[in-house]
XYZ file of C-alpha atoms in Angstrom:
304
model
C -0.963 278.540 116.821
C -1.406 280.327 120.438
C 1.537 281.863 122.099
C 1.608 281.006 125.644
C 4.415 281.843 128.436
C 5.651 279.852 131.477
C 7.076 281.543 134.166
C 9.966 279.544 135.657
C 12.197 279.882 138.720
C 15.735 278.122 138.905
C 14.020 276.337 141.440
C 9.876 275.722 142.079
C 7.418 278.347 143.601
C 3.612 278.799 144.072
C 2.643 282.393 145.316
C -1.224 282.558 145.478
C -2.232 280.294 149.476
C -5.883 280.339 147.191
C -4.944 278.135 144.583
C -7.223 275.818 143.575
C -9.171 276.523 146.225
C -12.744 273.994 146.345
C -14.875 273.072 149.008
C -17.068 269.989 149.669
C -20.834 269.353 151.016
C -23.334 272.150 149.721
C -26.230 273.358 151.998
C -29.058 270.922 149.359
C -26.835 267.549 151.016
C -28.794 268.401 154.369
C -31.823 267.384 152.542
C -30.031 264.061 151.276
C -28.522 263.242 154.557
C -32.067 263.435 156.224
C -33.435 261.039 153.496
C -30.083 258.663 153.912
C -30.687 258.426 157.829
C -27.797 256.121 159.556
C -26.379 255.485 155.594
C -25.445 259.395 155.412
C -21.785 258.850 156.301
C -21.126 257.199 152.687
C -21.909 260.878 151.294
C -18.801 261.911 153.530
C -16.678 258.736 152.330
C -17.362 259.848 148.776
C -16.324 263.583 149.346
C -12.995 262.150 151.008
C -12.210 259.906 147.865
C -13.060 263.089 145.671
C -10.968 265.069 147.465
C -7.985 262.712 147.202
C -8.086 262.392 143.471
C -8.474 266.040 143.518
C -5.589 266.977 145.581
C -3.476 264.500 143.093
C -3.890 266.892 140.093
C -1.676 269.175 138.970
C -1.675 272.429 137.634
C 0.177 273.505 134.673
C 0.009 277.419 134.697
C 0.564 279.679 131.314
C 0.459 283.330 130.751
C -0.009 285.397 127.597
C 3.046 287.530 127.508
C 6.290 287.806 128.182
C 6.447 291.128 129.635
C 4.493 290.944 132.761
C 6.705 292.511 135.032
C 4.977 291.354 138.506
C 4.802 287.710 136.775
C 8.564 287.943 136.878
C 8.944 289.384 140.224
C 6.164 286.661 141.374
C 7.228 283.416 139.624
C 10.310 284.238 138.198
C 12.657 284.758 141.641
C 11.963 288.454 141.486
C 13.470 288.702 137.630
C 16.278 285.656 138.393
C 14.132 282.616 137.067
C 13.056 282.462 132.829
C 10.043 282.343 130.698
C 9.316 279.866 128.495
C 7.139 280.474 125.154
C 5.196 277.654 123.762
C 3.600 277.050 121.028
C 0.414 275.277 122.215
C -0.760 273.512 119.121
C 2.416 271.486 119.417
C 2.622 271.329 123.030
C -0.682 269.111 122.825
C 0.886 266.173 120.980
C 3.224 265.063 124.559
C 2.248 264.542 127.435
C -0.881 266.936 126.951
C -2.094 265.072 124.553
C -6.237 264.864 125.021
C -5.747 268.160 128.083
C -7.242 271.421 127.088
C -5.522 274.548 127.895
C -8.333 276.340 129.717
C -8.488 280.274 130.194
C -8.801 281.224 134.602
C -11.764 282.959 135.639
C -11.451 285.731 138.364
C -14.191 286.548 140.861
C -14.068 287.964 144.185
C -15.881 285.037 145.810
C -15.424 281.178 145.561
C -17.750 279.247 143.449
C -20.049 276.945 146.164
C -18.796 273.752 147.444
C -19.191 270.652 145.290
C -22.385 268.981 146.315
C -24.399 265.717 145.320
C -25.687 267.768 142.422
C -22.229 267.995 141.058
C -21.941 264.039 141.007
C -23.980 263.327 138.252
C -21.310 261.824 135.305
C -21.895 264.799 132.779
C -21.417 267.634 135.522
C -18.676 266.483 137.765
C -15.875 267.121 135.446
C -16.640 270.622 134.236
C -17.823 271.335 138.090
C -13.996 270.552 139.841
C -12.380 272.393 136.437
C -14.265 275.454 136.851
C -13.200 275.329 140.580
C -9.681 275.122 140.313
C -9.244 277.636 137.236
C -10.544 280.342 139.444
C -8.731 282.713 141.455
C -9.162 286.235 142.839
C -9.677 289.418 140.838
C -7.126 290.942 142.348
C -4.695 288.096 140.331
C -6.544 288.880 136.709
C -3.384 291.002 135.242
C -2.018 287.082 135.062
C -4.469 286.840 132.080
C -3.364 282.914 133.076
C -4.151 279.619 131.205
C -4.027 276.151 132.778
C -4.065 272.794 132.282
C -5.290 270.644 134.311
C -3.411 267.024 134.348
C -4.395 264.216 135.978
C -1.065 263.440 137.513
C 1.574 265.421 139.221
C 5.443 264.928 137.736
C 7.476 265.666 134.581
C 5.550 266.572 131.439
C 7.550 265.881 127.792
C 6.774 267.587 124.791
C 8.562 268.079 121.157
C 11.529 269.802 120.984
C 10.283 272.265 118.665
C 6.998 272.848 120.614
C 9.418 275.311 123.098
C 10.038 278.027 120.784
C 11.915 280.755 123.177
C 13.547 280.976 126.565
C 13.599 284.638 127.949
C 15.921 284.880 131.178
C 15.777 287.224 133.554
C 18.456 290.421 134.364
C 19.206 288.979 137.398
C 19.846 285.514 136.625
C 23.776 284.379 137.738
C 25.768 284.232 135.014
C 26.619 279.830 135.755
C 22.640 279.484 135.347
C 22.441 281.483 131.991
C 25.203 279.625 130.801
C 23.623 276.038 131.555
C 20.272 276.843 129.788
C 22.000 277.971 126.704
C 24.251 274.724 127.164
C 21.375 272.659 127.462
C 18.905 274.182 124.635
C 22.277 274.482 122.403
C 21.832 271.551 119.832
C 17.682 272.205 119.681
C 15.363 274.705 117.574
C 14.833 277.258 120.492
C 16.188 280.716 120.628
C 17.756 281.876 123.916
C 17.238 285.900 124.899
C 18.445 287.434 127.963
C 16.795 290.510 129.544
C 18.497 294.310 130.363
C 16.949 297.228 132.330
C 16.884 299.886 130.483
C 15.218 303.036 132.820
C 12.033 301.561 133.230
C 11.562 299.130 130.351
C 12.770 295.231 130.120
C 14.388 294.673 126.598
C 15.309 291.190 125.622
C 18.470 290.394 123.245
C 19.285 287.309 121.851
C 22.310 285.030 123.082
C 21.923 282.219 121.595
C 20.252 281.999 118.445
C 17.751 278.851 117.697
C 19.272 275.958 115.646
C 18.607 275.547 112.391
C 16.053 272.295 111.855
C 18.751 270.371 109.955
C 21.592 270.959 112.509
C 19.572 269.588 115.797
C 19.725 266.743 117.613
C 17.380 264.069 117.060
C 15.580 262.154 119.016
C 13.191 260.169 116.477
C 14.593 258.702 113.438
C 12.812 260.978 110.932
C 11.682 257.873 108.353
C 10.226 258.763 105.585
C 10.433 257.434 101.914
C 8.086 259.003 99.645
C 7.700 255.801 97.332
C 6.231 254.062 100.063
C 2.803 256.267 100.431
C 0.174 254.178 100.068
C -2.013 254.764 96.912
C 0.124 257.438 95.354
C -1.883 257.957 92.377
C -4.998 258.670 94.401
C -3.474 261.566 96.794
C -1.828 263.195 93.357
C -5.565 263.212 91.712
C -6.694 264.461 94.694
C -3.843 266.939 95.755
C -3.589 268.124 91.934
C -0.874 270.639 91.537
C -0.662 270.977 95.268
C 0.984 267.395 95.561
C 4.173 268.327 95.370
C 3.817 270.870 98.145
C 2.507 268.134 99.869
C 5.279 265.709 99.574
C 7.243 268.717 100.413
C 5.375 269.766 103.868
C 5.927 265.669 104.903
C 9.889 265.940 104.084
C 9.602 269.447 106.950
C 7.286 266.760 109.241
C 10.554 264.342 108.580
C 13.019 267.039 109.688
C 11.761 267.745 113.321
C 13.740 266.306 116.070
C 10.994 263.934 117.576
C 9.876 262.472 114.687
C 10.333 258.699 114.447
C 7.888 257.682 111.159
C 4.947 258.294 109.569
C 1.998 255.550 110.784
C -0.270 256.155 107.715
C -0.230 259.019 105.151
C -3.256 258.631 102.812
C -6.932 259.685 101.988
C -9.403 259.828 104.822
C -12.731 257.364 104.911
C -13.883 259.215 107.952
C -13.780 262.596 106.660
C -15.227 263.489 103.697
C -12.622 265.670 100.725
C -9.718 265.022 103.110
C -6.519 263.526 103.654
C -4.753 262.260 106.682
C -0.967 262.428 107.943
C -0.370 259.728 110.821
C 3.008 261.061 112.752
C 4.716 259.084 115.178
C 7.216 261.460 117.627
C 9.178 260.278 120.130
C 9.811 261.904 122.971
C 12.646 262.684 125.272
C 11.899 259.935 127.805
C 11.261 257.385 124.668
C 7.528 257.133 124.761
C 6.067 257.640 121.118
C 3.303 259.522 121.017
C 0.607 259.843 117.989
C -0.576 262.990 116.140
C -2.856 262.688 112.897
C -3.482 265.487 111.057
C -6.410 266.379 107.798
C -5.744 268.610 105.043
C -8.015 269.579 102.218
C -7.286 269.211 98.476
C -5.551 272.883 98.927
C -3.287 271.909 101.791
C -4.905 273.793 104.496
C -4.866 271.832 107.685
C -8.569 271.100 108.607
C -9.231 271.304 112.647
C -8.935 269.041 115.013
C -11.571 266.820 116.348
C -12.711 266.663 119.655
């Protein structure tokens, strides 16, 4: 599990005029211009449609702490706004499911526009992400993280994947009272900050809701005399099958989860087992996470 902090004003701001800053046509496209002759001005079509699908990303911007205090003059309406703490392995099963969470460079000079070079299939992708994860040196106190989503809007994520919401000193005391309001039937604990001299101390005001007392949004099915092949997963569990069963009744519990798709022992992965979870988010899409263990319960990683 990575920590990782989203600053958040009551109401949308973007500070930095460089953000994703990219340029298009390198000084080598001379050279493929002069070869193209009259069909040249298809290079130029192709930079346009890159551009526009581009400019339709979004960003998705993360720190590492909570107690950056120019990220809360900055993004936070100058200590009004709140900061969000995430626990990233969840946050990838909604609607980040498949994005990496990619670390921003800092440099004092732009990378070099995107040329032909850049268009080849196995480039292209890496060549616009390490373009618009890059910002000034003068920005690298952010220590920022990003994701980079291929459409702009709402993203939805589990309920227990938000695990604290810091507000500001200076938030009004009708907007402190809404986010508790909102967050109070959900696994999330709510602090509020003071100024104390020169330090920022956090206390809590609303503590986060036991599992068992939240509201659901999934319908948390699951029967453990309907695992498929029982007797195979206890041989191959041993003494840790219990523990098992167990860790799927705490799956069961979270708000978002509807049912398990498939609990059972893995043909693609050799001395492993496999937990199929279906969660269902807030806006009622269900979403997929499957997840191997070894025969001593340790959760094996991901694969890419």
């Amino acid at each position: 599990m990575r920590e990782s902090f989203l600053y958040s004003p009551p109401f949308g701001a973007m500070n930095d005029p460089m953000e994703a800053f990219y340029e298009t046509g390198g000084p080598g496209d001379r050279i493929v211009e002069a070869m193209l002759g009259p069909a040249a001005g298809g290079l130029q079509h192709l930079y346009g449609l890159l551009s526009e699908t581009i400019d339709r990303f979004a960003l998705v911007s993360f720190a590492g702490t909570f107690e950056n205090l120019p990220m809360w003059a900055y993004y936070a309406s100058n200590f009004a706004g709140m900061c969000l703490e995430f626990d990233t392995d969840q946050l990838t099963i909604g609607d980040f499911q498949n994005e990496t969470l990619r670390p921003v460079t800092y440099a004092h000079k732009a990378l070099s526009p995107l040329s032909v070079a850049d268009m080849a299939p196995d480039r292209l992708e890496e060549a616009i992400i390490a373009r618009i994860t890059r910002k000034r040196a003068e920005w690298s106190h952010e220590k920022e993280w990003r994701y980079v989503t291929g459409e702009v809007g709402r993203k939805h994520y589990l309920d227990d994947a938000l695990r604290r919401v810091f507000i500001g000193p200076r938030a009004r005391e009708d907007y402190v009272t809404t986010v508790c309001d909102v967050l109070d039937r959900r696994p999330v604990e709510v602090l509020q900050g003071e100024i104390k001299g020169f330090e920022l101390t956090f206390r809590t005001i609303k503590p986060a809701r036991p599992i068992g007392e939240c509201e659901r949004i999934g319908a948390g099915i699951f029967d453990d005399e309907e695992i498929y092949g029982p007797e195979a997963l206890s041989a191959f569990f041993g003494s840790s099958y219990e523990a098992f069963l167990e860790a799927c009744r705490r799956t069961a519990a979270r708000p978002n989860m509807e049912k398990f798709a498939g609990i059972d022992l893995s043909t693609d992965r050799d001395a492993a087992a496999y937990v199929w979870t279906v969660y269902r988010l807030r806006n009622g899409r269900d979403v997929y996470d499957k997840r191997y263990f070894d025969r001593r319960l340790r959760l094996l990683p991901r694969r890419a």
